[in-house]
Amino acid sequence: MKKEFRIKKALEIEEIMKEQISANALELRMFIKYNNEETSHFRYAISVGKKIGNAVNRNYQKRRLRAIFKDNQNNIPDNIDIFVVAKPSIKDLDYSSLNKLFNNLLKKCLSRKRRKQ
């Protein structure tokens, strides 16, 4: 995925978390925020803490999550920012289970936004 899809600034990540549209699972936590701007793509940020393991393991988990974003880019709305926090139990999931979990969390977050409107 291109760099224009990534969110790097801490202030932007804090804004996503303040929106308080989130879904939680044992392995992942997802926050979303809708943009008012007309964008041609979604943006995302990934956080993988030190409790997951050493740098090799953390980078492996980030690579898996980026691949899931790439696989599901057609299912994600264009005017959305997503922040995903990985929890230590993510190590126990294989790729297909992680992909299903990601899709379920995304559906939960999107449905919660619809209820607030």
PDB file of C-alpha atoms in Angstrom:
ATOM      1  CA  MET A   1       0.000   0.000   0.000  1.00  0.00           C
ATOM      2  CA  LYS A   2       1.170   3.508  -0.712  1.00  0.00           C
ATOM      3  CA  LYS A   3       2.351   5.892   1.980  1.00  0.00           C
ATOM      4  CA  GLU A   4      -0.584   8.211   1.323  1.00  0.00           C
ATOM      5  CA  PHE A   5      -2.803   5.583   3.017  1.00  0.00           C
ATOM      6  CA  ARG A   6      -0.893   5.851   6.322  1.00  0.00           C
ATOM      7  CA  ILE A   7      -1.513   8.143   9.263  1.00  0.00           C
ATOM      8  CA  LYS A   8       1.704   9.100  11.035  1.00  0.00           C
ATOM      9  CA  LYS A   9       0.892  12.187  13.109  1.00  0.00           C
ATOM     10  CA  ALA A  10       0.073  11.604  16.766  1.00  0.00           C
ATOM     11  CA  LEU A  11      -2.512  14.389  16.739  1.00  0.00           C
ATOM     12  CA  GLU A  12      -4.471  12.693  13.959  1.00  0.00           C
ATOM     13  CA  ILE A  13      -4.409   9.390  15.858  1.00  0.00           C
ATOM     14  CA  GLU A  14      -5.660  11.139  19.013  1.00  0.00           C
ATOM     15  CA  GLU A  15      -8.530  12.668  17.014  1.00  0.00           C
ATOM     16  CA  ILE A  16      -9.541   9.208  15.818  1.00  0.00           C
ATOM     17  CA  MET A  17      -9.543   7.900  19.390  1.00  0.00           C
ATOM     18  CA  LYS A  18     -11.586  10.887  20.634  1.00  0.00           C
ATOM     19  CA  GLU A  19     -14.331  10.092  18.125  1.00  0.00           C
ATOM     20  CA  GLN A  20     -15.073   7.031  20.311  1.00  0.00           C
ATOM     21  CA  ILE A  21     -16.405   4.806  17.562  1.00  0.00           C
ATOM     22  CA  SER A  22     -14.603   1.609  18.423  1.00  0.00           C
ATOM     23  CA  ALA A  23     -14.882  -2.147  18.576  1.00  0.00           C
ATOM     24  CA  ASN A  24     -12.900  -4.427  20.801  1.00  0.00           C
ATOM     25  CA  ALA A  25     -11.823  -8.076  20.658  1.00  0.00           C
ATOM     26  CA  LEU A  26      -9.331 -10.153  22.568  1.00  0.00           C
ATOM     27  CA  GLU A  27      -6.656  -9.688  19.890  1.00  0.00           C
ATOM     28  CA  LEU A  28      -7.435  -6.265  18.342  1.00  0.00           C
ATOM     29  CA  ARG A  29      -9.014  -2.907  19.090  1.00  0.00           C
ATOM     30  CA  MET A  30     -10.256  -0.744  16.224  1.00  0.00           C
ATOM     31  CA  PHE A  31     -11.124   2.951  16.212  1.00  0.00           C
ATOM     32  CA  ILE A  32     -12.684   4.746  13.251  1.00  0.00           C
ATOM     33  CA  LYS A  33     -13.407   8.337  12.342  1.00  0.00           C
ATOM     34  CA  TYR A  34     -15.322   9.652   9.356  1.00  0.00           C
ATOM     35  CA  ASN A  35     -13.772  12.532   7.423  1.00  0.00           C
ATOM     36  CA  ASN A  36     -15.787  15.406   6.041  1.00  0.00           C
ATOM     37  CA  GLU A  37     -13.288  15.741   3.214  1.00  0.00           C
ATOM     38  CA  GLU A  38     -13.810  14.041  -0.109  1.00  0.00           C
ATOM     39  CA  THR A  39     -10.922  11.582  -0.343  1.00  0.00           C
ATOM     40  CA  SER A  40     -10.265   8.924  -2.911  1.00  0.00           C
ATOM     41  CA  HIS A  41      -9.111   6.404  -0.287  1.00  0.00           C
ATOM     42  CA  PHE A  42      -9.177   5.512   3.392  1.00  0.00           C
ATOM     43  CA  ARG A  43      -6.255   6.075   5.770  1.00  0.00           C
ATOM     44  CA  TYR A  44      -4.987   3.834   8.559  1.00  0.00           C
ATOM     45  CA  ALA A  45      -2.572   3.630  11.481  1.00  0.00           C
ATOM     46  CA  ILE A  46      -1.331   0.519  13.294  1.00  0.00           C
ATOM     47  CA  SER A  47      -0.002   0.288  16.836  1.00  0.00           C
ATOM     48  CA  VAL A  48       1.827  -2.798  18.066  1.00  0.00           C
ATOM     49  CA  GLY A  49       3.104  -2.597  21.657  1.00  0.00           C
ATOM     50  CA  LYS A  50       6.184  -4.084  23.249  1.00  0.00           C
ATOM     51  CA  LYS A  51       4.160  -6.724  25.080  1.00  0.00           C
ATOM     52  CA  ILE A  52       3.848  -8.572  21.774  1.00  0.00           C
ATOM     53  CA  GLY A  53       7.543  -9.353  21.720  1.00  0.00           C
ATOM     54  CA  ASN A  54      10.813  -8.191  20.276  1.00  0.00           C
ATOM     55  CA  ALA A  55      11.156  -5.974  17.199  1.00  0.00           C
ATOM     56  CA  VAL A  56      11.065  -8.938  14.825  1.00  0.00           C
ATOM     57  CA  ASN A  57       7.698 -10.134  16.180  1.00  0.00           C
ATOM     58  CA  ARG A  58       6.224  -6.624  16.258  1.00  0.00           C
ATOM     59  CA  ASN A  59       7.242  -5.963  12.648  1.00  0.00           C
ATOM     60  CA  TYR A  60       5.777  -9.329  11.616  1.00  0.00           C
ATOM     61  CA  GLN A  61       2.416  -8.428  13.168  1.00  0.00           C
ATOM     62  CA  LYS A  62       2.444  -4.988  11.515  1.00  0.00           C
ATOM     63  CA  ARG A  63       3.196  -6.620   8.153  1.00  0.00           C
ATOM     64  CA  ARG A  64       0.239  -8.987   8.602  1.00  0.00           C
ATOM     65  CA  LEU A  65      -2.096  -6.116   9.478  1.00  0.00           C
ATOM     66  CA  ARG A  66      -0.933  -4.061   6.485  1.00  0.00           C
ATOM     67  CA  ALA A  67      -1.588  -7.066   4.243  1.00  0.00           C
ATOM     68  CA  ILE A  68      -5.111  -7.340   5.680  1.00  0.00           C
ATOM     69  CA  PHE A  69      -5.718  -3.667   4.913  1.00  0.00           C
ATOM     70  CA  LYS A  70      -4.516  -4.262   1.366  1.00  0.00           C
ATOM     71  CA  ASP A  71      -6.724  -7.340   0.921  1.00  0.00           C
ATOM     72  CA  ASN A  72      -9.814  -5.545   2.239  1.00  0.00           C
ATOM     73  CA  GLN A  73      -9.339  -2.112   0.668  1.00  0.00           C
ATOM     74  CA  ASN A  74     -12.447  -2.571  -1.497  1.00  0.00           C
ATOM     75  CA  ASN A  75     -14.600  -3.206   1.608  1.00  0.00           C
ATOM     76  CA  ILE A  76     -13.484  -0.077   3.490  1.00  0.00           C
ATOM     77  CA  PRO A  77     -15.300   3.224   2.802  1.00  0.00           C
ATOM     78  CA  ASP A  78     -13.231   6.005   1.240  1.00  0.00           C
ATOM     79  CA  ASN A  79     -13.882   8.785   3.746  1.00  0.00           C
ATOM     80  CA  ILE A  80     -12.697   6.926   6.837  1.00  0.00           C
ATOM     81  CA  ASP A  81      -9.639   6.909   9.114  1.00  0.00           C
ATOM     82  CA  ILE A  82      -8.865   3.669  10.968  1.00  0.00           C
ATOM     83  CA  PHE A  83      -6.593   3.104  13.959  1.00  0.00           C
ATOM     84  CA  VAL A  84      -5.862  -0.522  14.918  1.00  0.00           C
ATOM     85  CA  VAL A  85      -4.203  -1.503  18.197  1.00  0.00           C
ATOM     86  CA  ALA A  86      -2.791  -5.025  18.397  1.00  0.00           C
ATOM     87  CA  LYS A  87      -2.951  -6.886  21.698  1.00  0.00           C
ATOM     88  CA  PRO A  88      -0.504  -9.596  22.849  1.00  0.00           C
ATOM     89  CA  SER A  89      -2.839 -12.479  22.001  1.00  0.00           C
ATOM     90  CA  ILE A  90      -2.607 -11.568  18.288  1.00  0.00           C
ATOM     91  CA  LYS A  91       0.387 -13.909  18.104  1.00  0.00           C
ATOM     92  CA  ASP A  92      -1.913 -16.918  18.508  1.00  0.00           C
ATOM     93  CA  LEU A  93      -4.015 -16.165  15.399  1.00  0.00           C
ATOM     94  CA  ASP A  94      -3.301 -17.375  11.908  1.00  0.00           C
ATOM     95  CA  TYR A  95      -3.811 -15.042   8.953  1.00  0.00           C
ATOM     96  CA  SER A  96      -7.312 -16.188   7.978  1.00  0.00           C
ATOM     97  CA  SER A  97      -8.597 -15.870  11.571  1.00  0.00           C
ATOM     98  CA  LEU A  98      -7.048 -12.431  11.864  1.00  0.00           C
ATOM     99  CA  ASN A  99      -8.650 -11.392   8.576  1.00  0.00           C
ATOM    100  CA  LYS A 100     -12.100 -12.564   9.787  1.00  0.00           C
ATOM    101  CA  LEU A 101     -11.617 -10.732  13.090  1.00  0.00           C
ATOM    102  CA  PHE A 102     -10.638  -7.550  11.262  1.00  0.00           C
ATOM    103  CA  ASN A 103     -13.740  -7.714   9.048  1.00  0.00           C
ATOM    104  CA  ASN A 104     -16.005  -8.341  12.061  1.00  0.00           C
ATOM    105  CA  LEU A 105     -14.553  -5.370  13.954  1.00  0.00           C
ATOM    106  CA  LEU A 106     -14.914  -3.161  10.895  1.00  0.00           C
ATOM    107  CA  LYS A 107     -18.580  -4.122  10.529  1.00  0.00           C
ATOM    108  CA  LYS A 108     -19.180  -3.398  14.227  1.00  0.00           C
ATOM    109  CA  CYS A 109     -17.562   0.032  13.986  1.00  0.00           C
ATOM    110  CA  LEU A 110     -19.482   0.965  10.855  1.00  0.00           C
ATOM    111  CA  SER A 111     -22.800  -0.132  12.362  1.00  0.00           C
ATOM    112  CA  ARG A 112     -22.150   1.894  15.515  1.00  0.00           C
ATOM    113  CA  LYS A 113     -21.676   5.009  13.427  1.00  0.00           C
ATOM    114  CA  ARG A 114     -25.005   4.456  11.728  1.00  0.00           C
ATOM    115  CA  ARG A 115     -26.778   4.206  15.089  1.00  0.00           C
ATOM    116  CA  LYS A 116     -25.354   7.543  16.262  1.00  0.00           C
ATOM    117  CA  GLN A 117     -26.646   9.432  13.235  1.00  0.00           C
TER     118      GLN A 117
END
